[in-house]
Tab-separated table of C-alpha atoms in Angstrom:
chain	number	residue	atom	x	y	z
G	1	MET	CA	37.264	0.325	10.218
G	2	ALA	CA	34.137	0.376	8.135
G	3	LEU	CA	32.990	-2.670	9.869
G	4	LEU	CA	33.685	-1.104	13.452
G	5	LEU	CA	31.555	1.989	12.366
G	6	THR	CA	28.651	-0.145	11.293
G	7	TYR	CA	28.646	-1.934	14.398
G	8	LEU	CA	28.959	1.483	16.486
G	9	LYS	CA	26.008	2.794	14.641
G	10	CYS	CA	23.951	-0.165	15.139
G	11	PHE	CA	24.790	-0.275	18.844
G	12	LEU	CA	23.893	3.418	19.478
G	13	VAL	CA	20.671	3.450	17.621
G	14	GLY	CA	19.594	0.062	19.210
G	15	GLY	CA	20.722	1.184	22.535
G	16	LEU	CA	19.016	4.499	22.219
G	17	LEU	CA	15.719	2.782	21.564
G	18	CYS	CA	16.225	0.532	24.529
G	19	ALA	CA	17.170	3.398	26.695
G	20	ILE	CA	14.167	5.507	25.676
G	21	GLY	CA	12.048	2.257	26.665
G	22	GLN	CA	13.842	1.982	30.243
G	23	VAL	CA	13.075	5.758	30.701
G	24	LEU	CA	9.565	5.323	30.032
G	25	ILE	CA	9.187	2.253	32.181
G	26	ASP	CA	11.112	4.230	35.291
G	27	ARG	CA	9.382	7.585	34.762
G	28	THR	CA	5.914	6.884	33.709
G	29	GLY	CA	3.105	4.718	34.873
G	30	LEU	CA	3.262	2.884	31.659
G	31	THR	CA	3.416	-0.876	31.943
G	32	PRO	CA	6.142	-2.609	29.804
G	33	ALA	CA	3.379	-4.099	27.784
G	34	ARG	CA	2.052	-0.643	26.701
G	35	ILE	CA	5.464	0.470	25.960
G	36	LEU	CA	6.188	-2.635	23.465
G	37	THR	CA	2.769	-1.895	21.928
G	38	ALA	CA	3.559	1.641	21.604
G	39	TYR	CA	7.085	0.682	19.892
G	40	VAL	CA	5.224	-1.321	17.433
G	41	VAL	CA	2.664	1.176	16.664
G	42	ALA	CA	5.565	3.933	16.247
G	43	GLY	CA	7.280	1.615	13.947
G	44	VAL	CA	4.051	1.235	11.793
G	45	ALA	CA	3.492	4.960	11.703
G	46	LEU	CA	7.104	5.875	11.004
G	47	GLY	CA	7.263	3.170	8.348
G	48	ALA	CA	4.024	4.265	6.765
G	49	LEU	CA	5.388	7.667	6.424
G	50	GLY	CA	8.502	6.567	4.939
G	51	LEU	CA	10.723	7.978	7.645
G	52	TYR	CA	11.723	4.705	9.388
G	53	GLN	CA	13.659	3.159	6.338
G	54	PRO	CA	16.403	5.902	6.404
G	55	LEU	CA	17.053	4.992	9.971
G	56	VAL	CA	17.389	1.225	9.000
G	57	ASP	CA	19.451	2.201	6.267
G	58	PHE	CA	21.910	4.037	8.652
G	59	ALA	CA	21.846	1.735	11.593
G	60	GLY	CA	20.908	-1.641	10.080
G	61	ALA	CA	20.097	-4.361	12.611
G	62	GLY	CA	19.952	-1.600	15.382
G	63	ALA	CA	16.876	-0.414	13.898
G	64	SER	CA	15.360	-3.418	12.245
G	65	ILE	CA	15.678	-5.747	15.331
G	66	PRO	CA	13.847	-3.865	18.006
G	67	LEU	CA	10.045	-3.766	18.090
G	68	THR	CA	10.013	-0.471	15.994
G	69	GLY	CA	11.539	-2.464	13.276
G	70	PHE	CA	8.757	-5.098	13.494
G	71	GLY	CA	6.303	-2.299	13.090
G	72	ASN	CA	8.075	-0.858	10.121
G	73	THR	CA	8.126	-4.642	8.526
G	74	LEU	CA	4.304	-4.575	9.016
G	75	ALA	CA	3.881	-1.199	7.270
G	76	LYS	CA	6.210	-2.117	4.279
G	77	GLY	CA	4.367	-5.436	3.838
G	78	MET	CA	1.077	-3.592	3.759
G	79	ARG	CA	2.331	-0.990	1.425
G	80	LYS	CA	3.585	-3.698	-0.837
G	81	ALA	CA	0.372	-5.890	-0.604
G	82	ILE	CA	-1.782	-2.818	-1.343
G	83	ALA	CA	0.215	-1.867	-4.395
G	84	GLU	CA	-0.223	-5.495	-5.626
G	85	ARG	CA	-3.884	-6.737	-4.447
G	86	GLY	CA	-5.765	-3.265	-3.797
G	87	ALA	CA	-7.593	-2.965	-0.546
G	88	LEU	CA	-7.382	-6.676	0.241
G	89	GLY	CA	-3.500	-6.039	0.831
G	90	LEU	CA	-4.580	-3.943	3.728
G	91	PHE	CA	-5.588	-7.210	5.571
G	92	THR	CA	-2.876	-9.554	4.160
G	93	GLY	CA	0.372	-7.676	3.735
G	94	GLY	CA	1.530	-7.319	7.406
G	95	PHE	CA	0.926	-10.995	7.931
G	96	THR	CA	2.685	-12.126	4.864
G	97	ALA	CA	5.669	-9.759	5.703
G	98	ALA	CA	6.014	-10.596	9.322
G	99	ALA	CA	5.406	-14.655	8.863
G	100	ALA	CA	9.118	-15.674	8.694
G	101	GLY	CA	10.075	-13.727	11.834
G	102	VAL	CA	6.975	-14.753	13.778
G	103	CYS	CA	7.538	-18.439	12.670
G	104	ALA	CA	11.125	-18.314	13.641
G	105	ALA	CA	10.295	-17.000	17.033
G	106	ILE	CA	7.848	-19.853	17.741
G	107	VAL	CA	10.233	-22.476	16.505
G	108	PHE	CA	13.179	-21.272	18.433
G	109	GLY	CA	11.003	-20.660	21.721
G	110	TYR	CA	9.717	-24.176	21.445
G	111	LEU	CA	13.199	-25.553	20.933
G	112	ALA	CA	14.446	-23.465	23.988
G	113	ALA	CA	11.569	-24.978	25.903
G	114	LEU	CA	12.559	-28.519	25.197
G	115	LEU	CA	16.398	-28.099	25.655
G	116	PHE	CA	16.330	-25.874	29.067
G	117	ARG	CA	14.300	-26.686	32.357
G	118	SER	CA	12.537	-23.740	34.189
G	119	ARG	CA	13.006	-23.621	37.813
G	120	ASP	CA	11.516	-21.568	40.651
G	121	LYS	CA	13.519	-18.486	41.382
G	122	GLY	CA	13.011	-18.982	45.183
């Protein structure tokens, strides 16, 4: 039962974040790229203020997988690097924290491009 509750919390929070993005696409003149950028910036801001981590603790992957979670990862990496290296950590912390995820995205994207052929939709 506890596992089902974990899945439910993950689905609801992740779904809410996606629904907010869809509403912004449908109801505003914002482009998807601007909305995605706003999600990353919101994650950085909420992570820097310490407000995003309780959501990650509550919803797990439902909060850490969307782009707001990527922004939170950048903020956590910067905070940690600043504590360890001082002002230099401001420039290196985000890259260090997000390096594994970005590398995985590149590698799996490349593998998908090798395995599947793109076709015209028409």
